[in-house]
Backbone as JSON Lines, residues from 0, in Angstrom:
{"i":0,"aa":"X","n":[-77.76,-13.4,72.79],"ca":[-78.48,-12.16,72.6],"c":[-77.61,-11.13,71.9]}
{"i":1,"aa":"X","n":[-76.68,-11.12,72.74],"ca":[-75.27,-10.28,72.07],"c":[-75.26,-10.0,70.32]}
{"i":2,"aa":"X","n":[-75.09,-11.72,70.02],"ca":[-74.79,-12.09,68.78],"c":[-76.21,-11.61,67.57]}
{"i":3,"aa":"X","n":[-77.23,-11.99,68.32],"ca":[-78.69,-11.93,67.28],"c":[-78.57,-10.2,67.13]}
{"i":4,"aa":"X","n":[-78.46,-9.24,67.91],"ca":[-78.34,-7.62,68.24],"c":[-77.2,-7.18,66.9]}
{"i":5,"aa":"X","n":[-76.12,-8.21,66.92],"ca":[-75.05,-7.58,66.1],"c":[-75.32,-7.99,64.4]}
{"i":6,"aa":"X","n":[-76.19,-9.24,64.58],"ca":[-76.36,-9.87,63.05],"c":[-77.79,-8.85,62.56]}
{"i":7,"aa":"X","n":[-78.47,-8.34,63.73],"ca":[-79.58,-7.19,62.76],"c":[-78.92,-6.11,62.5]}
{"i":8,"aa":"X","n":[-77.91,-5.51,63.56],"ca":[-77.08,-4.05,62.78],"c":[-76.47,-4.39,61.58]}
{"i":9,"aa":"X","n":[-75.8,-5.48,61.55],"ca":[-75.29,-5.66,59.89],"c":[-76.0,-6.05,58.8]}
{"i":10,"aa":"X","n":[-77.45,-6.83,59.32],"ca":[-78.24,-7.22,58.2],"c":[-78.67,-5.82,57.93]}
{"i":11,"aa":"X","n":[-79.18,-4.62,58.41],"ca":[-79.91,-3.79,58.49],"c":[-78.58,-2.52,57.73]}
{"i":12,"aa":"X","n":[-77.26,-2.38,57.84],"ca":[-76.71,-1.63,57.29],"c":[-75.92,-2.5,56.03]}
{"i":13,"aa":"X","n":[-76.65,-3.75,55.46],"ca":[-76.29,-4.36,54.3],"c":[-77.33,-3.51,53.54]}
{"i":14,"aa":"X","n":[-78.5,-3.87,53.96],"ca":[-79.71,-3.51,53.19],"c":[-79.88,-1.75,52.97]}
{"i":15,"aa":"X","n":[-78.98,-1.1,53.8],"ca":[-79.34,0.25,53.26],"c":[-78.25,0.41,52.61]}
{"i":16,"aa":"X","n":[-76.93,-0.08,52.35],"ca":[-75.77,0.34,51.73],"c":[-76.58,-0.78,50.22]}
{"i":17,"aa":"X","n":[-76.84,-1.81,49.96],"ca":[-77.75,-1.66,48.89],"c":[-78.84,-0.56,48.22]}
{"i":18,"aa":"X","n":[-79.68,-0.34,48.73],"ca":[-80.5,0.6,48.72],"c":[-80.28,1.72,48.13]}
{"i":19,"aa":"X","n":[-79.1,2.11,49.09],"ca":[-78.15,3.57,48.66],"c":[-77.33,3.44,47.21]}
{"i":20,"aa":"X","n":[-77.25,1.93,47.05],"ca":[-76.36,2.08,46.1],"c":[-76.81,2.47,44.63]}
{"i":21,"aa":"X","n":[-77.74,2.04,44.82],"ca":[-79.02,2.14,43.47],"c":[-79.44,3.45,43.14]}
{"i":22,"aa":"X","n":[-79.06,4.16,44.11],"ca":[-79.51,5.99,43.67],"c":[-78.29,6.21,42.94]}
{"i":23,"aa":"X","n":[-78.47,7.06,41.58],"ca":[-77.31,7.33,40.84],"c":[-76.93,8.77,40.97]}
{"i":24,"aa":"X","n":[-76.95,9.55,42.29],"ca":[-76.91,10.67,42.41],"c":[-77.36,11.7,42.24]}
{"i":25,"aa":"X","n":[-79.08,11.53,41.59],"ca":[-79.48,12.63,40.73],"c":[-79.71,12.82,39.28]}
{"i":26,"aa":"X","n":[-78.61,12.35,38.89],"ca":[-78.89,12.63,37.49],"c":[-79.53,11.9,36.66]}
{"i":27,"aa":"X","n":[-80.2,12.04,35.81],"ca":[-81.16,11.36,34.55],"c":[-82.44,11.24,35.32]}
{"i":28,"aa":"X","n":[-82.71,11.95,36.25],"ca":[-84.2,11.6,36.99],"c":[-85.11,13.28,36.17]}
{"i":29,"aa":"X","n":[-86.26,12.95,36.79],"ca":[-87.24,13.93,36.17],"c":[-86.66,15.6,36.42]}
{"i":30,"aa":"X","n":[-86.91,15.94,35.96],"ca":[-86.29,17.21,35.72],"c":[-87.47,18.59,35.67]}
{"i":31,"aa":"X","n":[-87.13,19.64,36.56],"ca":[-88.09,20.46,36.45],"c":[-88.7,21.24,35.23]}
{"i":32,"aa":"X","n":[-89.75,22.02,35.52],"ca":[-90.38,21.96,33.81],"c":[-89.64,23.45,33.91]}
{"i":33,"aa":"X","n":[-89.56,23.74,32.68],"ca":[-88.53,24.64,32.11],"c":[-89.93,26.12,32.01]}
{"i":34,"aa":"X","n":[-89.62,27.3,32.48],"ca":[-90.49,28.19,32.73],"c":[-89.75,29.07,31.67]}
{"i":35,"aa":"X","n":[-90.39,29.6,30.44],"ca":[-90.01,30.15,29.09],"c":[-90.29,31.76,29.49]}
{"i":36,"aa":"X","n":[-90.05,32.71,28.74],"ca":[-90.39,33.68,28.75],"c":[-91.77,33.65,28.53]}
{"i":37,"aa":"X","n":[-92.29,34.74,29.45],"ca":[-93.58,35.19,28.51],"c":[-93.81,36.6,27.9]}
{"i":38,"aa":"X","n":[-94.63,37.08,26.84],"ca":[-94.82,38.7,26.71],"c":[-96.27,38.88,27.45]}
{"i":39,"aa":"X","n":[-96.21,39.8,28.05],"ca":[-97.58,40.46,28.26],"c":[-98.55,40.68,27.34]}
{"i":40,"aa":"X","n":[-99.67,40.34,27.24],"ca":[-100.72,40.94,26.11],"c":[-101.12,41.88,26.39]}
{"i":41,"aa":"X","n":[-101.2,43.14,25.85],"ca":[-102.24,44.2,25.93],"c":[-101.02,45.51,26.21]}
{"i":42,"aa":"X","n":[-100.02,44.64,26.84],"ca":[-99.42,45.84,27.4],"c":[-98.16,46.56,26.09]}
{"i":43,"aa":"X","n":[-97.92,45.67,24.54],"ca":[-97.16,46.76,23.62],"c":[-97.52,48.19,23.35]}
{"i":44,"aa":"X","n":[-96.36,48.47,22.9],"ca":[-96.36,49.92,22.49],"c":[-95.41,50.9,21.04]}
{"i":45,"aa":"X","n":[-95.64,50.67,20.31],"ca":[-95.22,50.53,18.61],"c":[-95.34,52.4,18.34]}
{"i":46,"aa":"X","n":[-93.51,52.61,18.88],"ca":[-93.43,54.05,18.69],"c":[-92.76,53.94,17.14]}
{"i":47,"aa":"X","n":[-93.1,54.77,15.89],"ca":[-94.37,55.62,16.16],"c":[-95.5,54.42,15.53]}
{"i":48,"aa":"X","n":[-97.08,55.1,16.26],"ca":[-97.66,53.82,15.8],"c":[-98.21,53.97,14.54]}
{"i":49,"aa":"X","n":[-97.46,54.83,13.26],"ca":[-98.18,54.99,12.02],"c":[-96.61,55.24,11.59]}
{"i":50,"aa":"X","n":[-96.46,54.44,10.81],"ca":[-95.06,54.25,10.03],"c":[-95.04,54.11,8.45]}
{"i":51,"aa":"X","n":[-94.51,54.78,7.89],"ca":[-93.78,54.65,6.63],"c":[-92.88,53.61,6.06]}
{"i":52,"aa":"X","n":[-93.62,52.69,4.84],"ca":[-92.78,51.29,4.38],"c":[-91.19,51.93,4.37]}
{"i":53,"aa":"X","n":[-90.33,51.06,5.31],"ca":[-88.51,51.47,5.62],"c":[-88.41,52.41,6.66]}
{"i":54,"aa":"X","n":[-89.98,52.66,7.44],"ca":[-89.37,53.61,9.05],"c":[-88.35,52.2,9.33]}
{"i":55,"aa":"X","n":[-88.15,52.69,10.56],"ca":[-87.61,52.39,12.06],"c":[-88.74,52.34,13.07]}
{"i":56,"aa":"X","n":[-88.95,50.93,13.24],"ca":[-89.98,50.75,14.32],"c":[-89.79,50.46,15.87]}
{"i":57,"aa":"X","n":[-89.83,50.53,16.92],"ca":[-89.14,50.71,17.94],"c":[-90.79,49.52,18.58]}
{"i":58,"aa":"X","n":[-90.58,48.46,19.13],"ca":[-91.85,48.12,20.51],"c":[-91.28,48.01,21.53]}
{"i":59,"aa":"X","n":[-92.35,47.98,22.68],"ca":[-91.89,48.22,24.21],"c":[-92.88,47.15,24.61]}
{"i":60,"aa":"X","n":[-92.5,46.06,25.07],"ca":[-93.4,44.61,25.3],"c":[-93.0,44.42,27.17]}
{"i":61,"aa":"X","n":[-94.24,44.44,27.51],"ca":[-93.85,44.02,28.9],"c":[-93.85,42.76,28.87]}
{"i":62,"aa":"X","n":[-93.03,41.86,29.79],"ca":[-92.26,40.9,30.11],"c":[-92.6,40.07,30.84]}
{"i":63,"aa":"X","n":[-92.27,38.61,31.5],"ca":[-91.44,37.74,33.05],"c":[-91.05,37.06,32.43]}
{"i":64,"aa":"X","n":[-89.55,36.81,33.05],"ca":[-88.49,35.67,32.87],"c":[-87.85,35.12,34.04]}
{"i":65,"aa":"X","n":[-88.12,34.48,34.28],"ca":[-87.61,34.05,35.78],"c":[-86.13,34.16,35.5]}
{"i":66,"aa":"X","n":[-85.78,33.11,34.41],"ca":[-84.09,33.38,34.42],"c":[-83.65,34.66,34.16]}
{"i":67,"aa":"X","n":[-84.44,35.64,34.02],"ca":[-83.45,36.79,34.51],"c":[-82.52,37.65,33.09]}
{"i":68,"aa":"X","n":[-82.5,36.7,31.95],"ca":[-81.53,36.86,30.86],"c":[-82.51,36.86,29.52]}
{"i":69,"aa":"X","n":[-83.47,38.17,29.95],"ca":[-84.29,38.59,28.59],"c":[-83.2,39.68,27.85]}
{"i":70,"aa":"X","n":[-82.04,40.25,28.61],"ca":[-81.38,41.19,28.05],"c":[-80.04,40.25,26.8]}
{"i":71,"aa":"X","n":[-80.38,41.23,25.92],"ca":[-78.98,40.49,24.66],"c":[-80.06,39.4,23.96]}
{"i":72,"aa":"X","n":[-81.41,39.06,24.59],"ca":[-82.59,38.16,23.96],"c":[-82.64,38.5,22.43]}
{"i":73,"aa":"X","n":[-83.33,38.02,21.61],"ca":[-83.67,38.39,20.62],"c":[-85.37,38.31,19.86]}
{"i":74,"aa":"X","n":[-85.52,39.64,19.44],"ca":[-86.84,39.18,19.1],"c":[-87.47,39.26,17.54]}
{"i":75,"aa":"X","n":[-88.15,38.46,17.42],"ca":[-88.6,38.2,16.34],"c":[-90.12,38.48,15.66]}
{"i":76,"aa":"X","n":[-90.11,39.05,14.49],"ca":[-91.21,39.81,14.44],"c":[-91.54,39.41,12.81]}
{"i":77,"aa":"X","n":[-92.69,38.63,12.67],"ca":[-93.2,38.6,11.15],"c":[-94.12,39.09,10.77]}
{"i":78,"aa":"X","n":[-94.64,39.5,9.71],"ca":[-96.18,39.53,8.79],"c":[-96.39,38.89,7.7]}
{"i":79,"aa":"X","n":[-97.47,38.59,6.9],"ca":[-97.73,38.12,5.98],"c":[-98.51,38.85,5.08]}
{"i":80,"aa":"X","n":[-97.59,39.06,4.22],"ca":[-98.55,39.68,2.99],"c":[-98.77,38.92,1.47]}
{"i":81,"aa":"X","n":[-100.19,38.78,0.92],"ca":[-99.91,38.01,-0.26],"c":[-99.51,36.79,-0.48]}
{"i":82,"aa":"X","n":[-99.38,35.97,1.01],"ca":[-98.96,35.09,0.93],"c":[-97.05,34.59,1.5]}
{"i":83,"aa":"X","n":[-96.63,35.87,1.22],"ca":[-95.4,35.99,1.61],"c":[-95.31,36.29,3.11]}
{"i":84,"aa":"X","n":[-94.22,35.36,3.99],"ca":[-94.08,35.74,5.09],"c":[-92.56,36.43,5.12]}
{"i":85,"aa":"X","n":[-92.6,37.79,5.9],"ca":[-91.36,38.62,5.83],"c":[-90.91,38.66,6.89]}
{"i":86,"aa":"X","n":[-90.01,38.01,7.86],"ca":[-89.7,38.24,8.97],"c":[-88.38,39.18,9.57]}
{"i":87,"aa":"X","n":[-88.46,39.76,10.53],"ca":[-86.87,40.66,10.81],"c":[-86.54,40.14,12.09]}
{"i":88,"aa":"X","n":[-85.4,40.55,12.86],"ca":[-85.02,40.12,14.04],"c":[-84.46,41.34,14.54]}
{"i":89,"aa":"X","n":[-84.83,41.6,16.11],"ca":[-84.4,42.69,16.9],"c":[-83.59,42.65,17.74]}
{"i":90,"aa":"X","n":[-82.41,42.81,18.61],"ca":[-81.7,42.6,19.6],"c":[-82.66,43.28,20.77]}
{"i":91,"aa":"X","n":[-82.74,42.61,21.79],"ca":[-83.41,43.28,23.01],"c":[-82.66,44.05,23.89]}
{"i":92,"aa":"X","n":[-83.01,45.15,24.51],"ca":[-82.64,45.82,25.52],"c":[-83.08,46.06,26.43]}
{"i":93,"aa":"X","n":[-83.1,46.49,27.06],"ca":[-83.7,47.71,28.62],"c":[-84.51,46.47,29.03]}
{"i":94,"aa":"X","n":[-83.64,45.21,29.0],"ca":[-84.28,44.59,29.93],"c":[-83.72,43.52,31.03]}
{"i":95,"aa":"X","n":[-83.0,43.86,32.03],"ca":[-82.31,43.21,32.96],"c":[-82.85,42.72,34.16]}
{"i":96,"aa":"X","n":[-83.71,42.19,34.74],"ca":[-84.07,41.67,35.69],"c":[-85.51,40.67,34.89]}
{"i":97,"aa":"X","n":[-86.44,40.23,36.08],"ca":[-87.05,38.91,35.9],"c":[-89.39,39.5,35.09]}
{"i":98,"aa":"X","n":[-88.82,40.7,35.33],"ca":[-90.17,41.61,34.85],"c":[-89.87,42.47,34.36]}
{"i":99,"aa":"X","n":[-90.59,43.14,33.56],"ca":[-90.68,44.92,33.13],"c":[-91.19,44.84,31.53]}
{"i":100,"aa":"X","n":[-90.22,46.2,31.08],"ca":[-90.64,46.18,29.49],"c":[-89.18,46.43,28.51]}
{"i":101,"aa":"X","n":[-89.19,45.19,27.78],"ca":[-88.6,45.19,26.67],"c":[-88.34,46.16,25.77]}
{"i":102,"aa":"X","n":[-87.22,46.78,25.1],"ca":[-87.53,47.02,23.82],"c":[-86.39,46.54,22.61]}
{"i":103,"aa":"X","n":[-86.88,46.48,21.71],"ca":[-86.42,45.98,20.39],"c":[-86.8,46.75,19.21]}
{"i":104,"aa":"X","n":[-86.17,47.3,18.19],"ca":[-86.52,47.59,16.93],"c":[-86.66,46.93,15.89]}
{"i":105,"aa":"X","n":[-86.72,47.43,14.48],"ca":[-86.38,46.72,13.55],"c":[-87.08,47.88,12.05]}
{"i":106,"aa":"X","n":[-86.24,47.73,11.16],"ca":[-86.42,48.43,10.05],"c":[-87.28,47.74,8.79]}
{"i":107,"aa":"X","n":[-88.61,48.21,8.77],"ca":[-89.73,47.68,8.28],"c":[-89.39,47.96,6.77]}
{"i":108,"aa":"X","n":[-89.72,46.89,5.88],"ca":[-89.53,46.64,4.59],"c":[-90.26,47.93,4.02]}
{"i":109,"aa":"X","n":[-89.43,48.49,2.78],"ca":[-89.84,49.53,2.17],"c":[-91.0,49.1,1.17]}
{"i":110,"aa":"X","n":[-91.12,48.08,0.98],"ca":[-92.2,47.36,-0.04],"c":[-93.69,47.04,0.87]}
{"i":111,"aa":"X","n":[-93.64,47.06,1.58],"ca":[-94.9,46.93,2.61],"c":[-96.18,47.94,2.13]}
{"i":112,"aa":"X","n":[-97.32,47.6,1.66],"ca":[-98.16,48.73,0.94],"c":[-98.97,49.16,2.11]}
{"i":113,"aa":"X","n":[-99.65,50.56,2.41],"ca":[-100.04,51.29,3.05],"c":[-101.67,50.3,3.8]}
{"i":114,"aa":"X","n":[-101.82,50.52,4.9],"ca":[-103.14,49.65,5.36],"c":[-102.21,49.49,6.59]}
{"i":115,"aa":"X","n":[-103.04,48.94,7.63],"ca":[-103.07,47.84,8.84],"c":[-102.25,46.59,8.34]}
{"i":116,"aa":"X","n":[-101.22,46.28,9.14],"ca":[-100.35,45.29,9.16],"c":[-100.37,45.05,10.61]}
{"i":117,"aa":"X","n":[-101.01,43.21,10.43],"ca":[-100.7,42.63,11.53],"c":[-99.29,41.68,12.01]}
{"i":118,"aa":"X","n":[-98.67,42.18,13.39],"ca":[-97.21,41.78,13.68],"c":[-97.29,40.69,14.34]}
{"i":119,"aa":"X","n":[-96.81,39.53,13.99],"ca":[-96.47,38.61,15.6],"c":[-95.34,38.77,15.69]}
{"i":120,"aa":"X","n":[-94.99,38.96,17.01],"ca":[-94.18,38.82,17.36],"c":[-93.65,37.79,18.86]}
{"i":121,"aa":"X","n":[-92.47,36.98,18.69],"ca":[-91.81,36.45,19.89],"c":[-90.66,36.46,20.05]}
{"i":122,"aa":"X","n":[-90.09,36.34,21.22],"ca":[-89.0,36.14,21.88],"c":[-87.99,35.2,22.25]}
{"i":123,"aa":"X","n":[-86.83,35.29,22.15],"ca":[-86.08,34.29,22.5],"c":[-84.92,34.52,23.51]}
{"i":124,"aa":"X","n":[-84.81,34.54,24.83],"ca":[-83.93,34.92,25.71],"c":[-82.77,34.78,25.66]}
{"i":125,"aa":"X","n":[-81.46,35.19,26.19],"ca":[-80.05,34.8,26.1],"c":[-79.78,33.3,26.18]}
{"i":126,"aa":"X","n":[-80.54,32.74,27.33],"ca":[-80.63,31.16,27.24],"c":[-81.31,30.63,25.98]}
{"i":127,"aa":"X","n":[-81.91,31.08,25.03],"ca":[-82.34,30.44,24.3],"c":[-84.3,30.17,24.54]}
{"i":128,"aa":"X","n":[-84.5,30.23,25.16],"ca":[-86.08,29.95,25.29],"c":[-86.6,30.75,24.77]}
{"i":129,"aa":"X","n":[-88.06,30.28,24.3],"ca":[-89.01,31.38,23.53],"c":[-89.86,31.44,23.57]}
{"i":130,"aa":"X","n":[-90.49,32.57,23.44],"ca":[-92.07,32.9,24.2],"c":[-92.95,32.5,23.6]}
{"i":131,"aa":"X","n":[-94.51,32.93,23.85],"ca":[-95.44,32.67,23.37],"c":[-95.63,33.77,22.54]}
{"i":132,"aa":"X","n":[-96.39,33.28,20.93],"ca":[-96.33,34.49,20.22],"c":[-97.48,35.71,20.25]}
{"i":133,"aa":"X","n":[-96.89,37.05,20.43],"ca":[-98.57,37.81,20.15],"c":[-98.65,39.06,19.06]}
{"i":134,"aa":"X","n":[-99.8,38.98,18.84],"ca":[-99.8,39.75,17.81],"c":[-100.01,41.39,17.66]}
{"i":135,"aa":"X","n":[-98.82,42.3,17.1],"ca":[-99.65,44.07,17.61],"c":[-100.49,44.5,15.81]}
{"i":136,"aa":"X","n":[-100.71,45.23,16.15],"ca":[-100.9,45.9,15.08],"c":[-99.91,47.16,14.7]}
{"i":137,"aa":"X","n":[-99.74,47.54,13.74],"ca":[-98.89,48.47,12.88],"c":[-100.2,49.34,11.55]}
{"i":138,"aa":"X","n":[-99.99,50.56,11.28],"ca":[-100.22,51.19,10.68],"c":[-99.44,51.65,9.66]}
{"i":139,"aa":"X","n":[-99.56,51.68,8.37],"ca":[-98.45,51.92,7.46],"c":[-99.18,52.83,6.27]}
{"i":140,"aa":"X","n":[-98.67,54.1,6.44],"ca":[-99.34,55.02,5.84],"c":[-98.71,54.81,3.9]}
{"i":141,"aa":"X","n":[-99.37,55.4,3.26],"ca":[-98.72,55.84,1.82],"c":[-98.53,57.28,1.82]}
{"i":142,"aa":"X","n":[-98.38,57.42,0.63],"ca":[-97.78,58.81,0.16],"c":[-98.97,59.42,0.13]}
């Protein structure tokens, strides 16, 4: 009896020290899904909102980033005119934690002719991730 008692503890801690051995610690297994920045829709704000081709445009985009590192982000802002796409890039600020509102500038092409100009704009966090794109509107007066 003795003997049959001692040959299942060892058959039984063969089979889990196999078992165990086959887990490779973690790594190369599925991996959680990666949660990107997002911008808020509805909530920009394009000071001033009637600009002169070569203002200084300033937006205020509300935010969530779970990781936390929308600040030093960069954002990116195009239009298309004529066929031509003109894009600029903004450094982000005033934005340190996992919500709120962004802001970024950028110095609008002096060649831009007077009318409604539509902006997309997105984001790309200190880690590198990037948002979904949305679009504001801009006003661009003439002389």
């Amino acid at each position: 009896m003795k003997r049959a008692t001692l040959l299942s503890w060892i058959g039984g801690f063969l089979l889990l020290s196999i078992a165990f051995s086959g887990c490779g610690g973690g790594g190369g297994g599925v991996t959680a899904p990666a949660n990107p920045p997002q911008l808020i829709e509805g909530t920009t704000v394009v000071i001033p909102p009637e600009v002169y081709p070569g203002a200084t445009v300033v937006l205020e985009i509300g935010y969530i980033d779970l990781s936390s590192t929308m600040n030093e982000g960069i954002a990116y802002i195009s239009h298309t005119l004529d066929g031509q796409t003109k894009t600029y890039q903004g450094l982000i600020s005033n934005a340190p934690g996992s919500e709120g509102t962004l802001v970024t500038s950028f110095d609008l092409s002096p060649f831009v002719p007077p009318g409604e100009l539509w902006l997309s704009v997105f984001v790309q966090n200190s880690n590198g991730s990037s948002s979904q794109s949305i679009l504001v509107l801009l006003t661009v007066l003439g002389d």
